[in-house]
């Protein structure tokens, strides 16, 4: 499937003459924040490309975006995002969203100018549990929509939220998708609805609750041939199968019994590591799975596993990877994650990599993104997961061309 099939369901930038028009642009620049500092730049870099295209075509661009959740530690104004954006394009930042200052600034925009408004989640209306129709009647939408001509959503990663800035505006304005959204949708469609086999899922990371749903789904899917487990989820499944000893406390009880139920129907589809890396005297040491002691910390997959998994990946036509293979941030334990990325980059398979940490891990283990040219690296977390599971995303549904 190429870009065209996705384009048939949505209007893209190619369908609008944006010169002189005011475009409300939903971006997702939501980032991890460490010590008050906004970390992730990939979303900003990718959104900036679409914004630049709009600006070069003469649009007046008004960016709507969020950061964190009200009351949370990562809930910040968008000032730092403006600074990061300003390295890539000229823009003005305003700490207002729907007040007189914002509305005057929007009205005064000239062709090609870009304005970033403040965190849309400062408005309580943004996140209310409402239908698109109801959101379109919010003060937020009612104040800004009359000042704009077109709504463009480039925020695939927030498309699973039925929020005002995501579903409200498309109800009252001509609406389409941005370039980042276009590439995310076309890659996901290819990996999910037009699967070329053999298809391999490589699942790791430390959040079992997210990965469980995918494993559950992939076990039943006739299009999926193998599920290679790594990281915390692999350990959990091995524990459930009695392959490694683990003291199961109450927190883990539910996960372990879910893993047992899934494995019961999985046959040979799920693969487990043969060897694992532990720390001995401050150094990496690899041991066969059966030699793991009760509750011994496991930091990576071992080389025999890397070799066998890489072989399967190299023979695949589709690879979907989520979650690192080990504790790659810890010195000496990035090998599993790095080697699996390398197997993906040298495989002829079309690959889809997703989940915020997976994307960050690529650079952090020292892989140049250019080497991963055959892979689509999704910048989405929750939206990526839901799409994989075949769930409709409210932010996407409202943008579909009515046929
Ligand atoms: C994300 O980072 O996944 C999106 O920006 C959505 O954020 P949320 O989970 O706070 O809605």
mmCIF file of C-alpha atoms and ligand atoms in Angstrom:
data_model
loop_
_atom_site.group_PDB
_atom_site.id
_atom_site.type_symbol
_atom_site.label_atom_id
_atom_site.label_comp_id
_atom_site.label_asym_id
_atom_site.label_seq_id
_atom_site.Cartn_x
_atom_site.Cartn_y
_atom_site.Cartn_z
ATOM 1 C CA UNK A 1 0.000 0.000 0.000
ATOM 2 C CA UNK A 2 1.356 3.381 -0.822
ATOM 3 C CA UNK A 3 0.574 6.841 0.371
ATOM 4 C CA UNK A 4 -2.317 7.014 -2.077
ATOM 5 C CA UNK A 5 -4.554 4.532 -0.379
ATOM 6 C CA UNK A 6 -4.432 6.480 2.856
ATOM 7 C CA UNK A 7 -4.916 9.687 0.951
ATOM 8 C CA UNK A 8 -8.173 8.380 -0.505
ATOM 9 C CA UNK A 9 -9.809 8.366 2.920
ATOM 10 C CA UNK A 10 -8.527 11.784 3.974
ATOM 11 C CA UNK A 11 -7.821 15.191 2.588
ATOM 12 C CA UNK A 12 -4.112 15.984 2.717
ATOM 13 C CA UNK A 13 -2.136 19.175 2.221
ATOM 14 C CA UNK A 14 -2.253 18.429 -1.491
ATOM 15 C CA UNK A 15 -6.023 18.986 -1.488
ATOM 16 C CA UNK A 16 -5.978 22.504 -0.049
ATOM 17 C CA UNK A 17 -4.924 25.827 -1.442
ATOM 18 C CA UNK A 18 -3.637 27.279 1.803
ATOM 19 C CA UNK A 19 -2.145 30.545 0.522
ATOM 20 C CA UNK A 20 -3.465 33.409 2.622
ATOM 21 C CA UNK A 21 -5.638 31.010 4.668
ATOM 22 C CA UNK A 22 -5.620 30.626 8.431
ATOM 23 C CA UNK A 23 -4.856 27.011 9.337
ATOM 24 C CA UNK A 24 -5.501 25.635 12.812
ATOM 25 C CA UNK A 25 -2.805 23.015 13.125
ATOM 26 C CA UNK A 26 -3.034 20.299 15.834
ATOM 27 C CA UNK A 27 0.476 19.122 16.647
ATOM 28 C CA UNK A 28 1.565 16.626 19.282
ATOM 29 C CA UNK A 29 4.743 17.809 20.954
ATOM 30 C CA UNK A 30 3.982 16.137 24.272
ATOM 31 C CA UNK A 31 7.309 15.068 25.738
ATOM 32 C CA UNK A 32 8.949 13.393 28.668
ATOM 33 C CA UNK A 33 10.096 16.066 31.134
ATOM 34 C CA UNK A 34 13.186 15.554 33.298
ATOM 35 C CA UNK A 35 13.946 18.112 36.021
ATOM 36 C CA UNK A 36 11.547 20.531 34.379
ATOM 37 C CA UNK A 37 13.233 20.156 30.984
ATOM 38 C CA UNK A 38 11.303 19.014 27.922
ATOM 39 C CA UNK A 39 13.178 16.039 26.449
ATOM 40 C CA UNK A 40 11.766 14.602 23.266
ATOM 41 C CA UNK A 41 12.504 16.495 20.120
ATOM 42 C CA UNK A 42 11.457 14.026 17.389
ATOM 43 C CA UNK A 43 7.818 15.033 17.474
ATOM 44 C CA UNK A 44 8.832 18.690 17.267
ATOM 45 C CA UNK A 45 11.197 17.985 14.369
ATOM 46 C CA UNK A 46 8.574 16.032 12.403
ATOM 47 C CA UNK A 47 5.725 18.482 13.040
ATOM 48 C CA UNK A 48 8.013 21.358 12.102
ATOM 49 C CA UNK A 49 8.411 19.876 8.609
ATOM 50 C CA UNK A 50 4.661 20.029 7.964
ATOM 51 C CA UNK A 51 4.401 23.487 9.492
ATOM 52 C CA UNK A 52 7.232 24.709 7.277
ATOM 53 C CA UNK A 53 5.481 23.347 4.208
ATOM 54 C CA UNK A 54 2.285 25.198 5.157
ATOM 55 C CA UNK A 55 4.153 28.384 5.888
ATOM 56 C CA UNK A 56 6.106 28.198 2.620
ATOM 57 C CA UNK A 57 2.802 27.809 0.788
ATOM 58 C CA UNK A 58 1.642 31.066 2.342
ATOM 59 C CA UNK A 59 -0.631 29.802 5.122
ATOM 60 C CA UNK A 60 -1.103 31.611 8.425
ATOM 61 C CA UNK A 61 -0.463 28.769 10.858
ATOM 62 C CA UNK A 62 -1.865 28.574 14.391
ATOM 63 C CA UNK A 63 -0.472 25.630 16.348
ATOM 64 C CA UNK A 64 -2.610 23.913 18.979
ATOM 65 C CA UNK A 65 -0.808 21.420 21.231
ATOM 66 C CA UNK A 66 -0.662 19.993 24.753
ATOM 67 C CA UNK A 67 1.984 19.012 27.275
ATOM 68 C CA UNK A 68 1.298 16.636 30.159
ATOM 69 C CA UNK A 69 -1.949 16.241 32.039
ATOM 70 C CA UNK A 70 -3.578 18.788 34.345
ATOM 71 C CA UNK A 71 -2.170 18.379 37.848
ATOM 72 C CA UNK A 72 0.702 16.172 36.695
ATOM 73 C CA UNK A 73 4.449 16.879 36.975
ATOM 74 C CA UNK A 74 4.791 17.125 33.198
ATOM 75 C CA UNK A 75 1.976 19.657 32.854
ATOM 76 C CA UNK A 76 3.783 22.738 31.526
ATOM 77 C CA UNK A 77 3.159 25.762 29.353
ATOM 78 C CA UNK A 78 4.540 25.437 25.827
ATOM 79 C CA UNK A 79 7.316 27.996 26.176
ATOM 80 C CA UNK A 80 10.120 25.429 26.008
ATOM 81 C CA UNK A 81 8.486 23.798 22.991
ATOM 82 C CA UNK A 82 8.458 27.217 21.321
ATOM 83 C CA UNK A 83 12.189 27.520 21.934
ATOM 84 C CA UNK A 84 12.784 24.059 20.430
ATOM 85 C CA UNK A 85 10.571 24.894 17.450
ATOM 86 C CA UNK A 86 12.361 28.187 16.909
ATOM 87 C CA UNK A 87 15.561 26.298 16.044
ATOM 88 C CA UNK A 88 13.677 24.869 13.067
ATOM 89 C CA UNK A 89 11.313 27.650 11.984
ATOM 90 C CA UNK A 90 10.318 31.200 12.734
ATOM 91 C CA UNK A 91 7.375 31.399 15.073
ATOM 92 C CA UNK A 92 5.777 33.489 17.779
ATOM 93 C CA UNK A 93 4.621 32.037 21.086
ATOM 94 C CA UNK A 94 1.730 33.412 23.077
ATOM 95 C CA UNK A 95 0.733 32.289 26.585
ATOM 96 C CA UNK A 96 -2.950 32.453 25.750
ATOM 97 C CA UNK A 97 -5.357 30.168 23.879
ATOM 98 C CA UNK A 98 -8.805 31.687 23.464
ATOM 99 C CA UNK A 99 -8.504 35.066 25.183
ATOM 100 C CA UNK A 100 -8.440 38.480 23.437
ATOM 101 C CA UNK A 101 -4.628 38.330 23.083
ATOM 102 C CA UNK A 102 -4.763 35.038 21.182
ATOM 103 C CA UNK A 103 -7.672 36.105 18.983
ATOM 104 C CA UNK A 104 -6.066 39.424 18.093
ATOM 105 C CA UNK A 105 -2.775 37.691 17.302
ATOM 106 C CA UNK A 106 -4.545 35.204 15.024
ATOM 107 C CA UNK A 107 -6.377 37.996 13.189
ATOM 108 C CA UNK A 108 -3.127 39.908 12.710
ATOM 109 C CA UNK A 109 -1.159 36.998 11.226
ATOM 110 C CA UNK A 110 0.371 37.542 7.801
ATOM 111 C CA UNK A 111 0.835 34.872 5.147
ATOM 112 C CA UNK A 112 3.645 32.491 6.076
ATOM 113 C CA UNK A 113 3.622 33.423 9.767
ATOM 114 C CA UNK A 114 3.379 30.819 12.521
ATOM 115 C CA UNK A 115 1.859 31.264 15.980
ATOM 116 C CA UNK A 116 2.082 28.739 18.822
ATOM 117 C CA UNK A 117 -0.659 29.069 21.427
ATOM 118 C CA UNK A 118 -0.379 27.765 24.986
ATOM 119 C CA UNK A 119 -1.064 24.250 26.286
ATOM 120 C CA UNK A 120 -4.651 23.460 25.229
ATOM 121 C CA UNK A 121 -5.093 21.335 28.357
ATOM 122 C CA UNK A 122 -5.099 24.566 30.375
ATOM 123 C CA UNK A 123 -8.701 24.737 29.161
ATOM 124 C CA UNK A 124 -10.854 22.386 31.230
ATOM 125 C CA UNK A 125 -13.120 21.916 28.201
ATOM 126 C CA UNK A 126 -10.370 20.268 26.179
ATOM 127 C CA UNK A 127 -10.433 16.918 27.952
ATOM 128 C CA UNK A 128 -14.126 16.635 28.895
ATOM 129 C CA UNK A 129 -15.729 13.345 28.013
ATOM 130 C CA UNK A 130 -17.931 14.502 25.131
ATOM 131 C CA UNK A 131 -18.908 13.557 21.601
ATOM 132 C CA UNK A 132 -17.304 15.384 18.645
ATOM 133 C CA UNK A 133 -20.630 17.178 18.141
ATOM 134 C CA UNK A 134 -20.648 18.385 21.768
ATOM 135 C CA UNK A 135 -16.987 19.406 21.626
ATOM 136 C CA UNK A 136 -17.704 21.479 18.537
ATOM 137 C CA UNK A 137 -20.059 23.566 20.675
ATOM 138 C CA UNK A 138 -17.441 24.265 23.359
ATOM 139 C CA UNK A 139 -16.294 27.832 23.983
ATOM 140 C CA UNK A 140 -12.816 26.755 22.860
ATOM 141 C CA UNK A 141 -13.990 25.674 19.400
ATOM 142 C CA UNK A 142 -16.589 28.440 19.102
ATOM 143 C CA UNK A 143 -13.976 31.130 19.808
ATOM 144 C CA UNK A 144 -11.246 29.929 17.457
ATOM 145 C CA UNK A 145 -13.006 28.188 14.568
ATOM 146 C CA UNK A 146 -14.545 31.410 13.133
ATOM 147 C CA UNK A 147 -11.034 32.863 12.862
ATOM 148 C CA UNK A 148 -9.755 29.941 10.784
ATOM 149 C CA UNK A 149 -10.373 28.512 7.317
ATOM 150 C CA UNK A 150 -8.906 25.023 7.597
ATOM 151 C CA UNK A 151 -8.080 22.522 10.345
ATOM 152 C CA UNK A 152 -5.097 20.217 9.842
ATOM 153 C CA UNK A 153 -4.347 17.406 12.280
ATOM 154 C CA UNK A 154 -0.746 16.190 12.267
ATOM 155 C CA UNK A 155 -0.988 14.612 15.712
ATOM 156 C CA UNK A 156 -1.519 10.897 15.118
ATOM 157 C CA UNK A 157 -0.153 10.228 18.606
ATOM 158 C CA UNK A 158 -3.118 11.950 20.245
ATOM 159 C CA UNK A 159 -5.766 10.601 17.855
ATOM 160 C CA UNK A 160 -6.970 8.106 20.483
ATOM 161 C CA UNK A 161 -8.217 11.001 22.627
ATOM 162 C CA UNK A 162 -11.694 12.406 21.889
ATOM 163 C CA UNK A 163 -10.577 15.865 23.016
ATOM 164 C CA UNK A 164 -11.919 19.213 21.790
ATOM 165 C CA UNK A 165 -8.802 20.170 19.819
ATOM 166 C CA UNK A 166 -8.813 16.728 18.180
ATOM 167 C CA UNK A 167 -12.473 16.029 17.389
ATOM 168 C CA UNK A 168 -14.273 19.372 17.857
ATOM 169 C CA UNK A 169 -12.743 21.506 15.111
ATOM 170 C CA UNK A 170 -13.173 19.017 12.242
ATOM 171 C CA UNK A 171 -16.934 19.169 12.875
ATOM 172 C CA UNK A 172 -17.065 22.842 11.916
ATOM 173 C CA UNK A 173 -14.087 23.431 9.589
ATOM 174 C CA UNK A 174 -12.743 21.863 6.403
ATOM 175 C CA UNK A 175 -10.281 19.354 7.786
ATOM 176 C CA UNK A 176 -7.397 17.213 6.644
ATOM 177 C CA UNK A 177 -4.261 15.393 7.765
ATOM 178 C CA UNK A 178 -0.688 16.670 7.930
ATOM 179 C CA UNK A 179 2.384 14.933 6.525
ATOM 180 C CA UNK A 180 3.393 13.207 9.760
ATOM 181 C CA UNK A 181 -0.137 11.858 10.227
ATOM 182 C CA UNK A 182 -0.073 10.732 6.594
ATOM 183 C CA UNK A 183 3.133 8.756 7.030
ATOM 184 C CA UNK A 184 2.010 7.234 10.345
ATOM 185 C CA UNK A 185 -1.313 6.106 8.872
ATOM 186 C CA UNK A 186 0.145 4.673 5.718
ATOM 187 C CA UNK A 187 2.808 2.673 7.629
ATOM 188 C CA UNK A 188 0.306 1.353 10.149
ATOM 189 C CA UNK A 189 -2.122 0.401 7.448
ATOM 190 C CA UNK A 190 0.560 -1.544 5.647
ATOM 191 C CA UNK A 191 1.666 -3.373 8.792
ATOM 192 C CA UNK A 192 -1.801 -4.062 10.110
ATOM 193 C CA UNK A 193 -4.196 -4.392 7.176
ATOM 194 C CA UNK A 194 -1.918 -5.470 4.321
ATOM 195 C CA UNK A 195 0.409 -7.823 6.152
ATOM 196 C CA UNK A 196 3.024 -9.602 4.083
ATOM 197 C CA UNK A 197 4.088 -12.869 5.663
ATOM 198 C CA UNK A 198 6.058 -14.147 7.415
ATOM 199 C CA UNK A 199 5.089 -11.516 9.960
ATOM 200 C CA UNK A 200 6.993 -11.281 13.220
ATOM 201 C CA UNK A 201 6.166 -9.321 16.365
ATOM 202 C CA UNK A 202 9.127 -8.455 18.614
ATOM 203 C CA UNK A 203 7.762 -7.445 21.996
ATOM 204 C CA UNK A 204 9.642 -6.249 25.048
ATOM 205 C CA UNK A 205 9.748 -3.320 27.420
ATOM 206 C CA UNK A 206 8.716 -3.114 31.008
ATOM 207 C CA UNK A 207 5.021 -2.320 30.780
ATOM 208 C CA UNK A 208 3.341 -5.733 30.569
ATOM 209 C CA UNK A 209 -0.193 -4.349 30.652
ATOM 210 C CA UNK A 210 0.384 -2.620 27.276
ATOM 211 C CA UNK A 211 2.040 -5.567 25.623
ATOM 212 C CA UNK A 212 -0.434 -8.157 26.911
ATOM 213 C CA UNK A 213 -3.192 -6.841 24.670
ATOM 214 C CA UNK A 214 -0.918 -7.026 21.643
ATOM 215 C CA UNK A 215 0.245 -10.559 22.419
ATOM 216 C CA UNK A 216 -3.337 -11.615 22.989
ATOM 217 C CA UNK A 217 -4.312 -10.149 19.627
ATOM 218 C CA UNK A 218 -1.263 -11.489 17.749
ATOM 219 C CA UNK A 219 -1.733 -15.019 19.099
ATOM 220 C CA UNK A 220 -5.200 -15.138 17.527
ATOM 221 C CA UNK A 221 -4.279 -13.307 14.316
ATOM 222 C CA UNK A 222 -3.779 -15.620 11.346
ATOM 223 C CA UNK A 223 -1.505 -13.016 9.776
ATOM 224 C CA UNK A 224 1.094 -13.218 12.552
ATOM 225 C CA UNK A 225 3.640 -16.052 12.402
ATOM 226 C CA UNK A 226 5.940 -15.474 15.378
ATOM 227 C CA UNK A 227 5.991 -13.453 18.564
ATOM 228 C CA UNK A 228 9.525 -13.009 19.876
ATOM 229 C CA UNK A 229 9.493 -12.042 23.541
ATOM 230 C CA UNK A 230 12.228 -9.987 25.184
ATOM 231 C CA UNK A 231 12.602 -7.604 28.129
ATOM 232 C CA UNK A 232 10.274 -7.635 31.104
ATOM 233 C CA UNK A 233 7.378 -9.184 29.203
ATOM 234 C CA UNK A 234 9.565 -12.132 28.144
ATOM 235 C CA UNK A 235 10.628 -12.671 31.745
ATOM 236 C CA UNK A 236 7.053 -12.580 32.908
ATOM 237 C CA UNK A 237 5.932 -15.171 30.379
ATOM 238 C CA UNK A 238 8.903 -17.411 31.194
ATOM 239 C CA UNK A 239 8.026 -17.143 34.845
ATOM 240 C CA UNK A 240 4.399 -18.039 34.121
ATOM 241 C CA UNK A 241 5.596 -21.081 32.181
ATOM 242 C CA UNK A 242 7.877 -22.190 35.006
ATOM 243 C CA UNK A 243 10.980 -21.640 32.820
ATOM 244 C CA UNK A 244 12.500 -19.232 35.343
ATOM 245 C CA UNK A 245 11.811 -19.111 39.064
ATOM 246 C CA UNK A 246 10.229 -15.953 40.396
ATOM 247 C CA UNK A 247 8.520 -15.151 43.653
ATOM 248 C CA UNK A 248 5.075 -14.052 42.538
ATOM 249 C CA UNK A 249 3.698 -11.348 44.817
ATOM 250 C CA UNK A 250 0.128 -10.104 44.691
ATOM 251 C CA UNK A 251 0.944 -7.373 42.165
ATOM 252 C CA UNK A 252 2.191 -9.945 39.695
ATOM 253 C CA UNK A 253 -0.426 -12.594 40.288
ATOM 254 C CA UNK A 254 -2.905 -11.259 37.744
ATOM 255 C CA UNK A 255 -0.203 -10.762 35.068
ATOM 256 C CA UNK A 256 1.194 -14.230 35.567
ATOM 257 C CA UNK A 257 -2.195 -15.876 35.274
ATOM 258 C CA UNK A 258 -2.972 -13.830 32.155
ATOM 259 C CA UNK A 259 0.355 -14.932 30.638
ATOM 260 C CA UNK A 260 -0.524 -18.554 31.425
ATOM 261 C CA UNK A 261 -3.903 -18.240 29.743
ATOM 262 C CA UNK A 262 -2.358 -16.699 26.604
ATOM 263 C CA UNK A 263 0.404 -19.295 26.400
ATOM 264 C CA UNK A 264 -2.257 -21.991 26.701
ATOM 265 C CA UNK A 265 -3.620 -21.013 23.271
ATOM 266 C CA UNK A 266 -0.365 -19.898 21.636
ATOM 267 C CA UNK A 267 1.220 -23.227 20.653
ATOM 268 C CA UNK A 268 4.687 -22.523 19.216
ATOM 269 C CA UNK A 269 3.893 -19.010 18.078
ATOM 270 C CA UNK A 270 5.489 -17.326 21.091
ATOM 271 C CA UNK A 271 9.278 -17.668 21.279
ATOM 272 C CA UNK A 272 11.291 -17.192 24.452
ATOM 273 C CA UNK A 273 14.937 -16.329 25.077
ATOM 274 C CA UNK A 274 17.421 -19.197 25.291
ATOM 275 C CA UNK A 275 19.905 -17.196 27.336
ATOM 276 C CA UNK A 276 19.859 -14.040 29.425
ATOM 277 C CA UNK A 277 22.302 -11.408 30.630
ATOM 278 C CA UNK A 278 22.743 -10.804 34.357
ATOM 279 C CA UNK A 279 25.217 -8.687 36.297
ATOM 280 C CA UNK A 280 28.132 -10.419 38.012
ATOM 281 C CA UNK A 281 30.773 -8.355 39.836
ATOM 282 C CA UNK A 282 29.561 -5.271 38.025
ATOM 283 C CA UNK A 283 29.849 -6.898 34.589
ATOM 284 C CA UNK A 284 27.593 -8.459 31.964
ATOM 285 C CA UNK A 285 27.445 -12.228 32.230
ATOM 286 C CA UNK A 286 25.298 -14.482 30.043
ATOM 287 C CA UNK A 287 23.714 -17.673 31.317
ATOM 288 C CA UNK A 288 21.192 -20.158 29.905
ATOM 289 C CA UNK A 289 17.626 -19.483 30.974
ATOM 290 C CA UNK A 290 17.482 -22.601 33.162
ATOM 291 C CA UNK A 291 20.340 -21.308 35.336
ATOM 292 C CA UNK A 292 18.515 -18.163 36.445
ATOM 293 C CA UNK A 293 18.067 -18.101 40.225
ATOM 294 C CA UNK A 294 14.864 -17.022 41.969
ATOM 295 C CA UNK A 295 14.322 -13.265 41.630
ATOM 296 C CA UNK A 296 17.716 -12.666 40.008
ATOM 297 C CA UNK A 297 17.626 -9.343 38.132
ATOM 298 C CA UNK A 298 17.716 -9.927 34.351
ATOM 299 C CA UNK A 299 19.034 -7.042 32.242
ATOM 300 C CA UNK A 300 19.126 -8.265 28.642
ATOM 301 C CA UNK A 301 18.733 -11.189 26.272
ATOM 302 C CA UNK A 302 21.894 -13.225 25.567
ATOM 303 C CA UNK A 303 23.802 -13.785 22.318
ATOM 304 C CA UNK A 304 22.289 -17.150 21.426
ATOM 305 C CA UNK A 305 18.869 -15.516 21.632
ATOM 306 C CA UNK A 306 20.045 -12.514 19.606
ATOM 307 C CA UNK A 307 21.315 -14.873 16.906
ATOM 308 C CA UNK A 308 18.133 -16.947 16.710
ATOM 309 C CA UNK A 309 15.806 -13.948 16.825
ATOM 310 C CA UNK A 310 17.886 -12.110 14.197
ATOM 311 C CA UNK A 311 17.560 -15.109 11.868
ATOM 312 C CA UNK A 312 13.757 -15.031 12.167
ATOM 313 C CA UNK A 313 13.720 -11.246 11.638
ATOM 314 C CA UNK A 314 15.924 -11.487 8.558
ATOM 315 C CA UNK A 315 13.576 -14.008 6.941
ATOM 316 C CA UNK A 316 10.441 -11.994 7.704
ATOM 317 C CA UNK A 317 8.502 -9.757 5.323
ATOM 318 C CA UNK A 318 6.858 -7.708 8.077
ATOM 319 C CA UNK A 319 8.294 -6.906 11.514
ATOM 320 C CA UNK A 320 6.494 -5.036 14.257
ATOM 321 C CA UNK A 321 8.608 -4.124 17.263
ATOM 322 C CA UNK A 322 7.603 -2.530 20.519
ATOM 323 C CA UNK A 323 9.729 -2.115 23.597
ATOM 324 C CA UNK A 324 13.463 -2.541 24.109
ATOM 325 C CA UNK A 325 14.949 -6.038 24.622
ATOM 326 C CA UNK A 326 16.630 -5.111 27.889
ATOM 327 C CA UNK A 327 17.728 -2.402 30.284
ATOM 328 C CA UNK A 328 19.612 -0.609 27.491
ATOM 329 C CA UNK A 329 20.266 2.516 29.576
ATOM 330 C CA UNK A 330 22.527 0.440 31.850
ATOM 331 C CA UNK A 331 26.110 0.090 30.661
ATOM 332 C CA UNK A 332 26.800 -3.270 29.068
ATOM 333 C CA UNK A 333 23.146 -4.155 28.566
ATOM 334 C CA UNK A 334 22.228 -2.389 25.330
ATOM 335 C CA UNK A 335 23.421 -5.259 23.116
ATOM 336 C CA UNK A 336 20.136 -7.125 22.767
ATOM 337 C CA UNK A 337 18.230 -3.991 21.790
ATOM 338 C CA UNK A 338 20.989 -2.778 19.456
ATOM 339 C CA UNK A 339 21.443 -6.127 17.695
ATOM 340 C CA UNK A 340 17.708 -6.574 17.104
ATOM 341 C CA UNK A 341 17.555 -3.088 15.563
ATOM 342 C CA UNK A 342 20.480 -4.092 13.340
ATOM 343 C CA UNK A 343 18.687 -7.286 12.300
ATOM 344 C CA UNK A 344 15.669 -5.172 11.389
ATOM 345 C CA UNK A 345 17.796 -2.754 9.378
ATOM 346 C CA UNK A 346 19.413 -5.560 7.388
ATOM 347 C CA UNK A 347 16.153 -7.455 6.856
ATOM 348 C CA UNK A 348 14.154 -6.976 3.661
ATOM 349 C CA UNK A 349 11.015 -6.822 5.779
ATOM 350 C CA UNK A 350 8.884 -3.739 6.071
ATOM 351 C CA UNK A 351 9.222 -2.842 9.743
ATOM 352 C CA UNK A 352 7.156 -0.778 12.079
ATOM 353 C CA UNK A 353 8.642 0.329 15.362
ATOM 354 C CA UNK A 354 6.473 1.983 17.947
ATOM 355 C CA UNK A 355 5.973 3.227 21.437
ATOM 356 C CA UNK A 356 7.834 6.308 22.666
ATOM 357 C CA UNK A 357 10.660 4.348 24.299
ATOM 358 C CA UNK A 358 11.365 2.246 21.234
ATOM 359 C CA UNK A 359 11.878 5.348 19.152
ATOM 360 C CA UNK A 360 14.139 6.938 21.781
ATOM 361 C CA UNK A 361 16.082 3.681 22.208
ATOM 362 C CA UNK A 362 17.225 3.702 18.575
ATOM 363 C CA UNK A 363 19.387 6.786 19.019
ATOM 364 C CA UNK A 364 20.356 5.898 22.566
ATOM 365 C CA UNK A 365 21.927 2.547 21.610
ATOM 366 C CA UNK A 366 23.950 4.343 18.944
ATOM 367 C CA UNK A 367 22.036 3.471 15.769
ATOM 368 C CA UNK A 368 21.849 6.086 13.061
ATOM 369 C CA UNK A 369 18.198 6.497 12.027
ATOM 370 C CA UNK A 370 19.289 6.623 8.395
ATOM 371 C CA UNK A 371 20.320 2.960 8.701
ATOM 372 C CA UNK A 372 16.687 2.159 9.486
ATOM 373 C CA UNK A 373 15.418 3.380 6.119
ATOM 374 C CA UNK A 374 13.224 0.291 5.637
ATOM 375 C CA UNK A 375 11.474 0.912 8.952
ATOM 376 C CA UNK A 376 8.766 3.308 9.958
ATOM 377 C CA UNK A 377 9.420 4.610 13.451
ATOM 378 C CA UNK A 378 6.118 5.677 14.935
ATOM 379 C CA UNK A 379 6.179 8.602 17.328
ATOM 380 C CA UNK A 380 2.960 7.453 18.964
ATOM 381 C CA UNK A 381 2.396 5.478 22.159
ATOM 382 C CA UNK A 382 -1.240 4.843 23.080
ATOM 383 C CA UNK A 383 -2.570 5.631 19.597
ATOM 384 C CA UNK A 384 -0.075 3.182 18.057
ATOM 385 C CA UNK A 385 -1.199 0.417 20.418
ATOM 386 C CA UNK A 386 -4.869 0.955 19.739
ATOM 387 C CA UNK A 387 -4.400 1.052 16.001
ATOM 388 C CA UNK A 388 -2.466 -2.228 16.179
ATOM 389 C CA UNK A 389 -5.385 -3.787 18.005
ATOM 390 C CA UNK A 390 -7.768 -2.669 15.289
ATOM 391 C CA UNK A 391 -9.611 -0.175 17.496
ATOM 392 C CA UNK A 392 -11.055 2.916 15.782
ATOM 393 C CA UNK A 393 -9.383 6.171 16.863
ATOM 394 C CA UNK A 394 -11.815 9.068 17.384
ATOM 395 C CA UNK A 395 -9.363 11.643 16.036
ATOM 396 C CA UNK A 396 -9.006 9.664 12.796
ATOM 397 C CA UNK A 397 -12.678 8.816 12.364
ATOM 398 C CA UNK A 398 -13.717 12.495 12.328
ATOM 399 C CA UNK A 399 -11.206 13.261 9.578
ATOM 400 C CA UNK A 400 -12.400 10.591 7.163
ATOM 401 C CA UNK A 401 -13.981 11.930 4.018
ATOM 402 C CA UNK A 402 -17.714 11.246 4.182
ATOM 403 C CA UNK A 403 -18.574 9.006 1.244
HETATM 404 C C1 LIG B 1 1.109 10.799 23.997
HETATM 405 O O1 LIG B 1 2.178 11.297 24.350
HETATM 406 O O2 LIG B 1 0.930 9.563 23.899
HETATM 407 C C2 LIG B 1 0.005 11.707 23.598
HETATM 408 O O3 LIG B 1 0.441 13.010 23.560
HETATM 409 C C3 LIG B 1 -1.214 11.549 24.465
HETATM 410 O O4 LIG B 1 -0.967 11.961 25.754
HETATM 411 P P1 LIG B 1 -1.980 11.573 26.921
HETATM 412 O O5 LIG B 1 -1.784 10.107 27.176
HETATM 413 O O6 LIG B 1 -1.616 12.434 28.099
HETATM 414 O O7 LIG B 1 -3.370 11.853 26.426
#
